[in-house]
Short mmCIF file of C-alpha atoms in Angstrom, two decimals:
data_model
loop_
_atom_site.label_atom_id
_atom_site.label_comp_id
_atom_site.label_asym_id
_atom_site.label_seq_id
_atom_site.Cartn_x
_atom_site.Cartn_y
_atom_site.Cartn_z
CA MET A 6 -8.67 8.43 -22.97
CA ALA A 7 -5.57 9.05 -20.90
CA LYS A 8 -3.85 6.18 -19.10
CA THR A 9 -4.99 5.64 -15.53
CA PHE A 10 -2.47 5.29 -12.70
CA TYR A 11 -3.18 1.78 -11.39
CA VAL A 12 -2.01 0.72 -7.91
CA THR A 13 -2.79 -2.59 -6.21
CA THR A 14 -2.40 -4.38 -2.91
CA PRO A 15 -2.23 -8.18 -2.86
CA ILE A 16 -5.60 -9.79 -2.36
CA TYR A 17 -5.74 -11.01 1.22
CA TYR A 18 -6.43 -14.59 2.19
CA VAL A 19 -9.68 -15.04 4.11
CA ASN A 20 -8.45 -17.81 6.42
CA ASP A 21 -7.66 -15.22 9.09
CA VAL A 22 -8.68 -11.81 10.42
CA PRO A 23 -6.80 -8.72 9.21
CA HIS A 24 -3.58 -7.84 11.04
CA ILE A 25 -0.97 -5.08 10.97
CA GLY A 26 0.72 -6.53 7.86
CA HIS A 27 -2.49 -6.23 5.86
CA ALA A 28 -2.96 -2.67 7.14
CA TYR A 29 0.63 -1.76 6.19
CA THR A 30 0.36 -2.66 2.51
CA THR A 31 -3.08 -1.12 2.14
CA ILE A 32 -2.12 2.15 3.85
CA ALA A 33 0.91 2.40 1.54
CA ALA A 34 -1.28 1.88 -1.54
CA ASP A 35 -3.79 4.44 -0.25
CA VAL A 36 -1.03 7.04 0.26
CA ILE A 37 0.20 6.48 -3.30
CA ALA A 38 -3.36 6.73 -4.64
CA ARG A 39 -4.12 9.94 -2.71
CA PHE A 40 -0.83 11.52 -3.78
CA ARG A 41 -1.49 10.66 -7.42
CA ARG A 42 -5.01 12.10 -7.23
CA LEU A 43 -3.58 15.32 -5.77
CA SER A 44 -1.13 15.32 -8.68
CA GLY A 45 -4.08 15.34 -11.09
CA ASP A 46 -3.85 11.69 -12.23
CA ARG A 47 -6.85 9.48 -12.88
CA VAL A 48 -6.29 6.77 -10.30
CA PHE A 49 -7.52 3.21 -10.00
CA PHE A 50 -6.73 1.67 -6.60
CA LEU A 51 -7.60 -2.01 -6.13
CA THR A 52 -7.64 -4.26 -3.09
CA GLY A 53 -9.63 -7.38 -2.28
CA THR A 54 -9.68 -10.94 -1.00
CA ASP A 55 -8.37 -14.31 -2.15
CA GLU A 56 -11.06 -16.87 -1.30
CA HIS A 57 -10.24 -20.19 -3.01
CA GLY A 58 -7.96 -23.07 -2.12
CA GLN A 59 -7.54 -26.09 0.09
CA LYS A 60 -6.65 -24.05 3.15
CA ILE A 61 -9.96 -22.15 3.02
CA GLU A 62 -11.87 -25.38 2.49
CA ARG A 63 -10.23 -27.00 5.53
CA VAL A 64 -10.66 -23.99 7.82
CA ALA A 65 -14.34 -23.70 6.82
CA LEU A 66 -15.02 -27.39 7.43
CA ALA A 67 -13.29 -27.18 10.80
CA SER A 68 -15.60 -24.33 11.82
CA GLY A 69 -18.70 -26.10 10.51
CA GLU A 70 -19.49 -23.77 7.62
CA ARG A 71 -19.27 -23.71 3.85
CA PRO A 72 -16.20 -22.00 2.34
CA ILE A 73 -18.29 -19.16 0.90
CA GLU A 74 -19.83 -18.53 4.33
CA LEU A 75 -16.36 -18.25 5.85
CA ALA A 76 -15.32 -15.87 3.06
CA ASP A 77 -18.45 -13.72 3.40
CA ARG A 78 -17.84 -13.37 7.13
CA VAL A 79 -14.12 -12.52 6.97
CA VAL A 80 -14.53 -10.10 4.04
CA LEU A 81 -16.59 -7.85 6.30
CA ARG A 82 -13.63 -7.59 8.68
CA PHE A 83 -11.32 -6.43 5.89
CA LYS A 84 -13.84 -3.94 4.52
CA GLY A 85 -14.48 -2.68 8.05
CA LEU A 86 -10.77 -2.12 8.67
CA TRP A 87 -10.32 -0.22 5.41
CA GLU A 88 -13.21 2.04 6.41
CA ARG A 89 -11.65 2.67 9.84
CA LEU A 90 -8.28 3.47 8.22
CA ASN A 91 -9.85 5.89 5.70
CA ILE A 92 -8.76 3.77 2.75
CA LEU A 93 -10.17 5.20 -0.50
CA ASN A 94 -9.97 2.15 -2.78
CA ASP A 95 -11.81 2.32 -6.10
CA ASP A 96 -12.67 -1.38 -6.27
CA PHE A 97 -12.73 -4.38 -3.95
CA ILE A 98 -12.40 -7.69 -5.75
CA ARG A 99 -13.31 -11.14 -4.44
CA THR A 100 -12.02 -14.19 -6.31
CA THR A 101 -15.42 -15.86 -5.81
CA GLU A 102 -17.12 -13.23 -8.01
CA GLU A 103 -18.42 -14.33 -11.39
CA ARG A 104 -16.46 -11.58 -13.19
CA HIS A 105 -13.23 -13.02 -11.81
CA GLN A 106 -14.07 -16.63 -12.62
CA LYS A 107 -14.72 -15.63 -16.25
CA SER A 108 -11.41 -13.78 -16.34
CA VAL A 109 -9.43 -16.74 -14.95
CA ARG A 110 -11.02 -19.18 -17.40
CA GLU A 111 -10.26 -16.82 -20.30
CA LEU A 112 -6.62 -16.40 -19.20
CA PHE A 113 -6.26 -20.17 -18.77
CA GLN A 114 -7.65 -20.76 -22.26
CA MET A 115 -5.29 -18.18 -23.84
CA VAL A 116 -2.27 -19.80 -22.19
CA PHE A 117 -3.55 -23.29 -23.08
CA ASP A 118 -4.03 -22.27 -26.73
CA ARG A 119 -0.44 -21.03 -26.76
CA GLY A 120 0.71 -24.57 -25.95
CA ASP A 121 1.99 -23.61 -22.50
CA ILE A 122 -0.34 -25.88 -20.50
CA TYR A 123 -0.20 -29.67 -20.58
CA LEU A 124 -1.66 -32.56 -18.55
CA GLY A 125 0.76 -34.64 -16.51
CA GLU A 126 1.21 -36.14 -13.07
CA TYR A 127 2.56 -34.30 -10.08
CA GLU A 128 4.39 -35.86 -7.16
CA ASP A 129 6.17 -33.72 -4.62
CA TRP A 130 5.85 -32.09 -1.22
CA TYR A 131 3.11 -29.55 -0.65
CA CYS A 132 2.53 -26.91 2.06
CA VAL A 133 -1.20 -26.44 2.52
CA PHE A 134 -0.73 -23.26 4.58
CA ASP A 135 1.33 -21.45 1.90
CA GLU A 136 -0.37 -23.22 -1.06
CA THR A 137 3.16 -23.96 -2.32
CA PHE A 138 4.76 -26.98 -3.97
CA LEU A 139 8.23 -27.79 -2.62
CA THR A 140 11.16 -29.96 -3.63
CA GLU A 141 12.92 -32.64 -1.60
CA THR A 142 15.82 -30.22 -1.03
CA GLN A 143 13.53 -27.45 0.20
CA VAL A 144 11.71 -29.55 2.81
CA GLY A 145 14.86 -31.28 4.11
CA GLY A 146 14.93 -34.32 6.37
CA GLU A 147 12.41 -32.80 8.79
CA ARG A 148 9.76 -32.51 6.05
CA VAL A 149 8.73 -28.97 6.96
CA CYS A 150 8.00 -25.89 4.85
CA PRO A 151 11.08 -23.60 4.66
CA ASP A 152 8.82 -20.51 4.81
CA CYS A 153 6.30 -21.23 7.58
CA GLY A 154 7.90 -24.20 9.39
CA ARG A 155 4.73 -26.33 9.20
CA PRO A 156 4.77 -30.04 8.26
CA VAL A 157 4.33 -30.69 4.53
CA GLU A 158 2.30 -33.38 2.78
CA ARG A 159 3.35 -35.78 0.03
CA LEU A 160 1.16 -35.15 -2.98
CA LYS A 161 0.71 -37.33 -6.04
CA GLU A 162 -2.09 -36.53 -8.46
CA GLU A 163 -2.93 -35.75 -12.07
CA SER A 164 -2.22 -32.11 -12.75
CA TYR A 165 -2.12 -29.52 -15.46
CA PHE A 166 1.30 -27.87 -15.76
CA PHE A 167 2.34 -24.43 -16.96
CA ARG A 168 5.57 -24.48 -18.99
CA LEU A 169 7.39 -22.09 -16.67
CA SER A 170 10.74 -23.52 -17.83
CA ARG A 171 10.06 -22.04 -21.30
CA TYR A 172 10.12 -18.52 -19.78
CA GLN A 173 13.47 -18.58 -17.97
CA ASP A 174 15.33 -16.66 -20.68
CA PRO A 175 12.44 -14.32 -21.59
CA LEU A 176 12.11 -13.37 -17.91
CA LEU A 177 15.83 -12.69 -17.54
CA GLU A 178 15.75 -10.57 -20.72
CA PHE A 179 12.72 -8.67 -19.36
CA TYR A 180 14.48 -7.93 -16.04
CA GLU A 181 17.50 -6.70 -18.01
CA ARG A 182 15.39 -4.36 -20.15
CA ASN A 183 13.34 -3.16 -17.15
CA PRO A 184 15.76 -2.69 -14.25
CA ASP A 185 13.11 -0.93 -12.11
CA PHE A 186 10.52 -3.70 -12.48
CA ILE A 187 11.46 -5.33 -9.15
CA GLN A 188 11.94 -3.00 -6.19
CA PRO A 189 13.77 -2.52 -3.87
CA SER A 190 16.87 -3.28 -5.97
CA PHE A 191 18.26 -5.88 -3.53
CA ARG A 192 15.09 -7.92 -4.03
CA ARG A 193 15.70 -7.81 -7.78
CA ASN A 194 19.00 -9.59 -7.30
CA GLU A 195 17.29 -12.34 -5.25
CA VAL A 196 14.71 -12.95 -8.00
CA ILE A 197 17.26 -13.00 -10.82
CA SER A 198 19.42 -15.45 -8.87
CA PHE A 199 16.41 -17.73 -8.36
CA VAL A 200 15.47 -17.66 -12.07
CA LYS A 201 19.06 -18.30 -13.15
CA GLY A 202 19.04 -21.35 -10.89
CA GLY A 203 16.52 -22.95 -13.27
CA LEU A 204 12.72 -22.92 -13.45
CA ARG A 205 10.63 -26.11 -13.26
CA ASP A 206 7.24 -26.35 -14.90
CA LEU A 207 4.52 -25.30 -12.48
CA SER A 208 1.55 -27.41 -11.39
CA ILE A 209 -1.52 -25.20 -11.87
CA SER A 210 -4.41 -27.51 -11.02
CA ARG A 211 -5.60 -29.79 -8.21
CA THR A 212 -8.04 -32.70 -7.97
CA SER A 213 -7.82 -33.39 -4.22
CA PHE A 214 -10.28 -30.62 -3.28
CA SER A 215 -13.09 -28.77 -5.04
CA TRP A 216 -13.08 -25.21 -3.63
CA GLY A 217 -11.82 -23.31 -6.66
CA ILE A 218 -12.49 -22.42 -10.29
CA PRO A 219 -13.03 -25.54 -12.44
CA ILE A 220 -10.78 -25.92 -15.47
CA PRO A 221 -12.59 -25.46 -18.80
CA ASN A 222 -13.49 -28.87 -20.32
CA ASN A 223 -12.12 -30.87 -17.37
CA GLU A 224 -14.05 -29.95 -14.24
CA ARG A 225 -12.41 -32.64 -12.11
CA HIS A 226 -9.58 -30.14 -11.81
CA VAL A 227 -9.71 -26.78 -10.08
CA ILE A 228 -7.24 -24.07 -10.97
CA TYR A 229 -4.33 -23.77 -8.55
CA VAL A 230 -4.75 -20.78 -6.27
CA TRP A 231 -1.87 -18.66 -7.58
CA PHE A 232 -2.98 -18.81 -11.22
CA ASP A 233 -6.44 -17.86 -9.97
CA ALA A 234 -5.37 -15.17 -7.48
CA LEU A 235 -2.88 -13.27 -9.64
CA ALA A 236 -5.46 -12.80 -12.39
CA ASN A 237 -7.47 -10.53 -10.05
CA TYR A 238 -5.39 -7.57 -11.23
CA ILE A 239 -6.58 -7.90 -14.83
CA THR A 240 -10.15 -8.86 -13.87
CA ALA A 241 -10.67 -5.58 -12.01
CA ALA A 242 -9.09 -3.65 -14.90
CA GLY A 243 -11.81 -4.96 -17.24
CA PHE A 244 -10.46 -8.24 -18.65
CA PRO A 245 -12.10 -9.77 -20.62
CA HIS A 246 -15.55 -8.17 -20.25
CA ASP A 247 -14.57 -4.54 -20.99
CA MET A 248 -11.43 -4.45 -23.11
CA GLU A 249 -11.76 -0.74 -23.88
CA ARG A 250 -11.49 0.02 -20.18
CA PHE A 251 -8.80 -2.64 -19.77
CA ASN A 252 -6.62 -0.86 -22.31
CA GLU A 253 -7.00 2.41 -20.36
CA VAL A 254 -6.17 0.86 -16.99
CA TRP A 255 -3.71 -1.96 -17.68
CA PRO A 256 -0.78 -2.44 -17.21
CA ALA A 257 -0.67 -1.79 -13.48
CA ASP A 258 1.80 0.92 -12.52
CA ILE A 259 2.70 -0.75 -9.23
CA HIS A 260 1.87 -3.98 -7.42
CA LEU A 261 2.61 -3.60 -3.69
CA VAL A 262 3.33 -6.98 -2.05
CA GLY A 263 4.95 -8.46 1.03
CA LYS A 264 8.41 -9.93 0.47
CA ASP A 265 7.03 -13.45 1.05
CA ILE A 266 4.97 -13.35 -2.17
CA LEU A 267 7.45 -11.52 -4.39
CA ARG A 268 8.39 -14.67 -6.31
CA PHE A 269 4.79 -15.24 -7.39
CA HIS A 270 4.46 -11.65 -8.59
CA ALA A 271 7.88 -11.24 -10.18
CA ILE A 272 8.24 -14.68 -11.81
CA TYR A 273 4.95 -16.58 -12.18
CA TRP A 274 2.75 -13.58 -12.96
CA PRO A 275 4.98 -12.08 -15.70
CA ALA A 276 5.37 -15.56 -17.23
CA PHE A 277 1.58 -16.10 -17.34
CA LEU A 278 1.17 -12.69 -18.99
CA MET A 279 3.98 -13.30 -21.49
CA SER A 280 2.28 -16.54 -22.49
CA SER A 281 -1.14 -14.88 -22.86
CA GLY A 282 0.27 -11.97 -24.86
CA LEU A 283 -0.98 -9.39 -22.36
CA PRO A 284 1.26 -6.50 -21.22
CA LEU A 285 3.31 -6.91 -18.03
CA PRO A 286 2.95 -4.62 -14.98
CA ARG A 287 5.42 -1.77 -14.69
CA LYS A 288 6.67 -2.38 -11.15
CA VAL A 289 6.44 -4.86 -8.29
CA PHE A 290 7.51 -3.43 -4.92
CA ALA A 291 8.11 -5.85 -2.04
CA HIS A 292 8.00 -4.43 1.48
CA GLY A 293 9.37 -6.01 4.65
CA TRP A 294 7.74 -7.64 7.65
CA TRP A 295 6.91 -6.26 11.08
CA THR A 296 8.12 -7.77 14.31
CA VAL A 297 6.54 -6.78 17.65
CA GLU A 298 8.80 -5.61 20.45
CA GLY A 299 11.65 -7.39 18.66
CA GLU A 300 9.81 -10.71 18.29
CA LYS A 301 8.14 -12.37 15.32
CA MET A 302 4.34 -11.98 15.36
CA SER A 303 2.54 -15.23 16.14
CA LYS A 304 -0.82 -16.32 17.52
CA SER A 305 0.85 -18.70 19.96
CA LYS A 306 2.83 -15.84 21.52
CA GLY A 307 -0.30 -13.71 21.58
CA ASN A 308 1.60 -10.72 20.18
CA VAL A 309 -0.27 -10.19 16.90
CA VAL A 310 -1.02 -6.47 16.62
CA ASP A 311 -4.73 -5.84 16.12
CA PRO A 312 -5.07 -2.71 13.96
CA PHE A 313 -8.63 -2.15 15.21
CA ALA A 314 -7.32 -1.90 18.79
CA VAL A 315 -4.56 0.55 17.78
CA ILE A 316 -7.11 2.74 15.96
CA ASP A 317 -9.45 2.63 18.96
CA GLU A 318 -6.69 3.88 21.25
CA PHE A 319 -4.68 6.26 19.06
CA GLY A 320 -6.69 6.98 15.89
CA ALA A 321 -6.26 5.95 12.26
CA ASP A 322 -3.94 8.81 11.30
CA VAL A 323 -1.47 7.88 14.03
CA LEU A 324 -1.27 4.28 12.80
CA ARG A 325 -0.92 5.40 9.16
CA PHE A 326 1.82 7.86 10.10
CA PHE A 327 3.77 5.51 12.34
CA LEU A 328 3.93 2.62 9.87
CA LEU A 329 5.28 4.78 7.04
CA ARG A 330 7.50 7.07 9.14
CA GLU A 331 9.17 4.48 11.36
CA VAL A 332 11.02 2.36 8.78
CA PRO A 333 12.06 2.71 5.11
CA PHE A 334 9.47 0.95 2.95
CA GLY A 335 11.05 -2.29 1.78
CA LEU A 336 12.92 -3.08 4.99
CA ASP A 337 11.68 -4.96 8.05
CA GLY A 338 10.36 -2.90 10.96
CA ASP A 339 9.59 -3.35 14.63
CA PHE A 340 6.26 -2.32 16.11
CA SER A 341 6.48 -1.21 19.71
CA ARG A 342 4.21 0.86 21.89
CA THR A 343 7.17 2.95 23.06
CA ALA A 344 8.18 3.81 19.48
CA LEU A 345 4.57 4.60 18.54
CA ILE A 346 4.12 6.98 21.49
CA GLY A 347 7.50 8.53 20.74
CA ARG A 348 6.32 9.38 17.23
CA ILE A 349 3.01 10.77 18.52
CA ASN A 350 4.60 12.99 21.14
CA GLY A 351 7.63 14.02 19.11
CA ASP A 352 6.56 14.37 15.48
CA LEU A 353 2.82 14.87 15.75
CA ALA A 354 2.13 16.66 19.05
CA ASN A 355 5.36 18.66 19.53
CA GLY A 356 6.00 19.12 15.82
CA LEU A 357 2.94 19.59 13.64
CA GLY A 358 0.29 19.95 16.35
CA ASN A 359 2.27 22.55 18.27
CA LEU A 360 2.97 24.59 15.13
CA VAL A 361 -0.71 24.73 14.16
CA SER A 362 -1.92 25.42 17.68
CA ARG A 363 0.41 28.26 18.54
CA SER A 364 0.24 29.88 15.09
CA LEU A 365 -3.56 29.98 15.05
CA GLY A 366 -3.66 30.90 18.73
CA MET A 367 -1.56 34.01 18.02
CA ILE A 368 -3.81 34.99 15.12
CA GLU A 369 -6.81 34.74 17.46
CA LYS A 370 -4.97 36.80 20.05
CA TYR A 371 -3.24 39.44 17.91
CA SER A 372 -5.37 39.59 14.73
CA GLU A 373 -8.97 39.06 15.90
CA GLY A 374 -9.03 35.53 14.47
CA ARG A 375 -8.44 36.62 10.88
CA VAL A 376 -5.44 36.08 8.60
CA PRO A 377 -3.65 39.45 8.48
CA LYS A 378 -2.35 41.17 5.36
CA PRO A 379 1.44 40.78 5.02
CA GLY A 380 3.94 43.62 4.58
CA LEU A 381 7.34 43.46 2.86
CA PRO A 382 9.19 40.17 3.46
CA GLU A 383 12.43 39.93 5.41
CA PRO A 384 15.25 37.39 4.84
CA PHE A 385 13.83 34.64 7.12
CA ASP A 386 10.39 34.98 5.45
CA LEU A 387 12.05 34.33 2.09
CA ILE A 388 13.91 31.30 3.46
CA VAL A 389 10.60 29.79 4.60
CA LYS A 390 9.10 30.53 1.18
CA GLU A 391 12.06 29.00 -0.68
CA LYS A 392 12.02 25.83 1.46
CA ALA A 393 8.24 25.50 1.10
CA LEU A 394 8.39 25.72 -2.67
CA ASP A 395 11.19 23.12 -2.82
CA LEU A 396 9.20 20.71 -0.69
CA VAL A 397 7.00 19.48 -3.56
CA ARG A 398 10.07 18.54 -5.61
CA GLN A 399 11.46 16.52 -2.68
CA LEU A 400 8.10 14.88 -2.11
CA GLU A 401 7.64 13.90 -5.76
CA GLU A 402 11.14 12.40 -5.91
CA ALA A 403 10.51 10.40 -2.74
CA MET A 404 7.09 9.17 -3.86
CA ASN A 405 8.46 8.09 -7.25
CA GLU A 406 10.96 5.96 -5.29
CA VAL A 407 8.14 4.66 -3.03
CA ALA A 408 10.28 6.10 -0.20
CA PHE A 409 7.57 7.26 2.20
CA HIS A 410 10.07 7.89 5.00
CA LYS A 411 12.01 10.31 2.77
CA ALA A 412 8.80 12.19 1.94
CA LEU A 413 7.87 12.46 5.62
CA ASN A 414 11.43 13.40 6.62
CA ALA A 415 11.33 16.30 4.15
CA ILE A 416 7.94 17.52 5.45
CA TRP A 417 9.01 17.26 9.10
CA ASP A 418 12.30 19.05 8.40
CA PHE A 419 10.18 21.89 7.04
CA ILE A 420 7.87 21.78 10.08
CA ALA A 421 10.96 22.08 12.29
CA LEU A 422 12.14 25.09 10.25
CA VAL A 423 8.75 26.83 10.61
CA ASN A 424 8.73 26.16 14.36
CA LYS A 425 12.20 27.73 14.49
CA TYR A 426 10.83 30.68 12.48
CA VAL A 427 8.16 31.19 15.18
CA ASP A 428 10.79 31.14 17.94
CA GLU A 429 13.16 33.54 16.21
CA SER A 430 10.51 35.92 14.86
CA ALA A 431 8.86 36.01 18.33
CA PRO A 432 5.41 37.40 17.41
CA TRP A 433 4.67 38.02 21.11
CA SER A 434 7.63 40.44 21.28
CA LEU A 435 6.55 42.15 18.05
CA HIS A 436 3.08 42.65 19.54
CA LYS A 437 4.54 44.04 22.74
CA ALA A 438 6.77 46.44 20.77
CA GLY A 439 3.83 47.59 18.62
CA LYS A 440 5.43 46.40 15.35
CA LYS A 441 2.12 45.57 13.73
CA GLU A 442 3.22 45.35 10.10
CA ARG A 443 6.03 42.93 10.95
CA LEU A 444 3.73 40.93 13.23
CA ASP A 445 1.10 40.67 10.47
CA THR A 446 3.74 39.46 8.00
CA VAL A 447 5.01 36.75 10.36
CA LEU A 448 1.49 35.51 11.11
CA TRP A 449 0.60 35.44 7.41
CA VAL A 450 3.79 33.48 6.59
CA LEU A 451 2.85 30.95 9.27
CA VAL A 452 -0.62 30.32 7.86
CA GLU A 453 0.74 30.08 4.31
CA ALA A 454 3.37 27.55 5.46
CA ILE A 455 0.67 25.57 7.28
CA ARG A 456 -1.46 25.55 4.11
CA ILE A 457 1.34 23.88 2.18
CA ILE A 458 2.09 21.45 5.02
CA ALA A 459 -1.57 20.41 5.27
CA LEU A 460 -1.75 19.74 1.55
CA LEU A 461 1.42 17.63 1.55
CA VAL A 462 0.58 15.55 4.63
CA TYR A 463 -2.95 14.85 3.36
CA PRO A 464 -2.06 11.53 1.65
CA PHE A 465 -0.51 10.27 4.89
CA ILE A 466 -2.82 11.63 7.61
CA PRO A 467 -5.98 12.65 5.74
CA LYS A 468 -8.30 13.34 8.69
CA SER A 469 -5.75 15.58 10.42
CA ALA A 470 -4.98 17.41 7.17
CA GLU A 471 -8.70 18.02 6.57
CA GLU A 472 -9.02 19.41 10.09
CA ILE A 473 -6.03 21.77 9.64
CA TRP A 474 -7.45 22.87 6.25
CA LYS A 475 -10.74 23.77 7.89
CA ARG A 476 -9.03 25.61 10.78
CA ILE A 477 -7.05 27.88 8.45
CA GLY A 478 -10.29 28.97 6.81
CA ILE A 479 -10.18 27.25 3.42
CA LEU A 480 -13.71 26.29 2.37
CA GLU A 481 -12.97 24.00 -0.62
CA PRO A 482 -12.35 20.37 0.42
CA ILE A 483 -8.67 19.45 0.55
CA LYS A 484 -9.20 16.27 -1.50
CA SER A 485 -10.21 18.41 -4.50
CA GLU A 486 -7.02 20.48 -4.18
CA ARG A 487 -3.99 19.98 -6.46
CA ILE A 488 -0.37 19.49 -5.49
CA ALA A 489 0.53 22.23 -8.00
CA ASN A 490 -0.86 24.74 -5.48
CA ALA A 491 1.85 23.75 -3.04
CA ARG A 492 4.32 25.15 -5.60
CA LYS A 493 2.68 28.57 -5.32
CA TRP A 494 3.38 30.99 -2.49
CA GLY A 495 0.72 33.47 -1.46
CA LEU A 496 -2.57 31.64 -1.97
CA ILE A 497 -3.86 32.15 1.59
CA ASN A 498 -6.32 35.03 1.59
CA PRO A 499 -5.89 37.86 4.13
CA GLY A 500 -9.12 38.25 6.04
CA SER A 501 -9.88 34.51 6.16
CA ARG A 502 -11.42 33.46 9.46
CA ILE A 503 -9.28 30.94 11.35
CA GLU A 504 -10.26 28.62 14.17
CA LYS A 505 -7.64 27.52 16.70
CA GLY A 506 -9.61 24.48 17.87
CA GLY A 507 -8.46 21.90 20.38
CA SER A 508 -5.34 19.76 20.41
CA LEU A 509 -4.80 17.95 17.11
CA PHE A 510 -2.62 15.23 18.64
CA PRO A 511 -2.94 14.54 22.38
CA ARG A 512 0.29 13.49 24.11
CA TYR A 513 0.52 10.05 25.69
CA GLU A 514 2.35 8.64 28.66
CA SER A 515 4.42 5.58 27.82
CA LYS A 516 3.14 2.67 29.90
#
């Protein structure tokens, strides 16, 4: 069978409720998955939750419950958010599932058999919050984690080690042969610099807590959370229980991650796979972080953006659109109510919403609510056609770069052009002057342009695109459409019944 396009989010830690950062990565993966499905690919889109580790055990004990009870409760919040955001994932993996535990034990055994795991003793600083071992230099005199700023603990215990040091040169050679493996490119340079600085063997087991996957033949040890968590990507692909499917799905085409976990995905994960003999993923893309009104998000400041609240007030499509339109994917962004409302009123209400509303309103008024039959095209009609047909090329280039803002810029430039076409063609004047053939042509061009726009915005704002699709009289569901039909001009049928409907995007006052 043909290779499947495989896109993943990180699996999210269940020590907290979902926030805007979780939504950001998952929306991005969903847009990629929807676009690839429109392109005719067989898609496998995975998300899920990371449920093992000392941090989970401590949080559960503090709240008077067992770790699995904590996980079961928080998982529902993540699944509920994905439903509210119209996320169409194909699988949801939990690291507490039996299929995953089998996968991790199998991977551990393969790496062990290769001679890349040995028993030793670990003594160093450890950040419980980030599940990260740190050196004396990293924690400094204040003994705090350089990433989260929390106090670290001194840890000395028997541990299994992965021979990460053995993979320094193989990793550097792999990065050289695969320059697009780490994206954006400036992140690649950071990773290469870190690897060139020297890799220490990695502690991959713990004995000081029990909430994890026991190591085969030595159950006093549980497998360190990152060896466990990263294996989720191969578990869901079919490893080791369905290797026929695994070979169709793996390697992943793209792992989407936050910049804080790039090192685990671009160094540890490829090294584990090299040791096991399994293929490496094709690309790891690290996106930036969101601040709120210029400040870092934190519980103590009370400024953590609740995606449920944003959806309740503005709708899922607005949140999806804003996060991918506002900032280039890969850079840090700032979430502000003013910016969000600016995007709603400017791009959505005045841009797309206005175009659909006035175009369909004129068809109701001048053509009895049916798409008219066009006459011979004039120069501006042909410009609209030419720009529409070039839009798919621009979109495909942008999506291959994972440059969502470029894709949306191209679509909204076209929306602006079509709005200009309405103004300059002035259908109301054509009606007044009795120029019916020209009026019919202009109205037909507008609906055809809207058809292409609806198809291309569908991955980003699916509910709105479905609504536009219905209003222009197309009966087949938009999700079963193909992007190839956006390369064709003239597919809208004269005589189709349109429905103007209400406002697609209400305007908001900035409070």
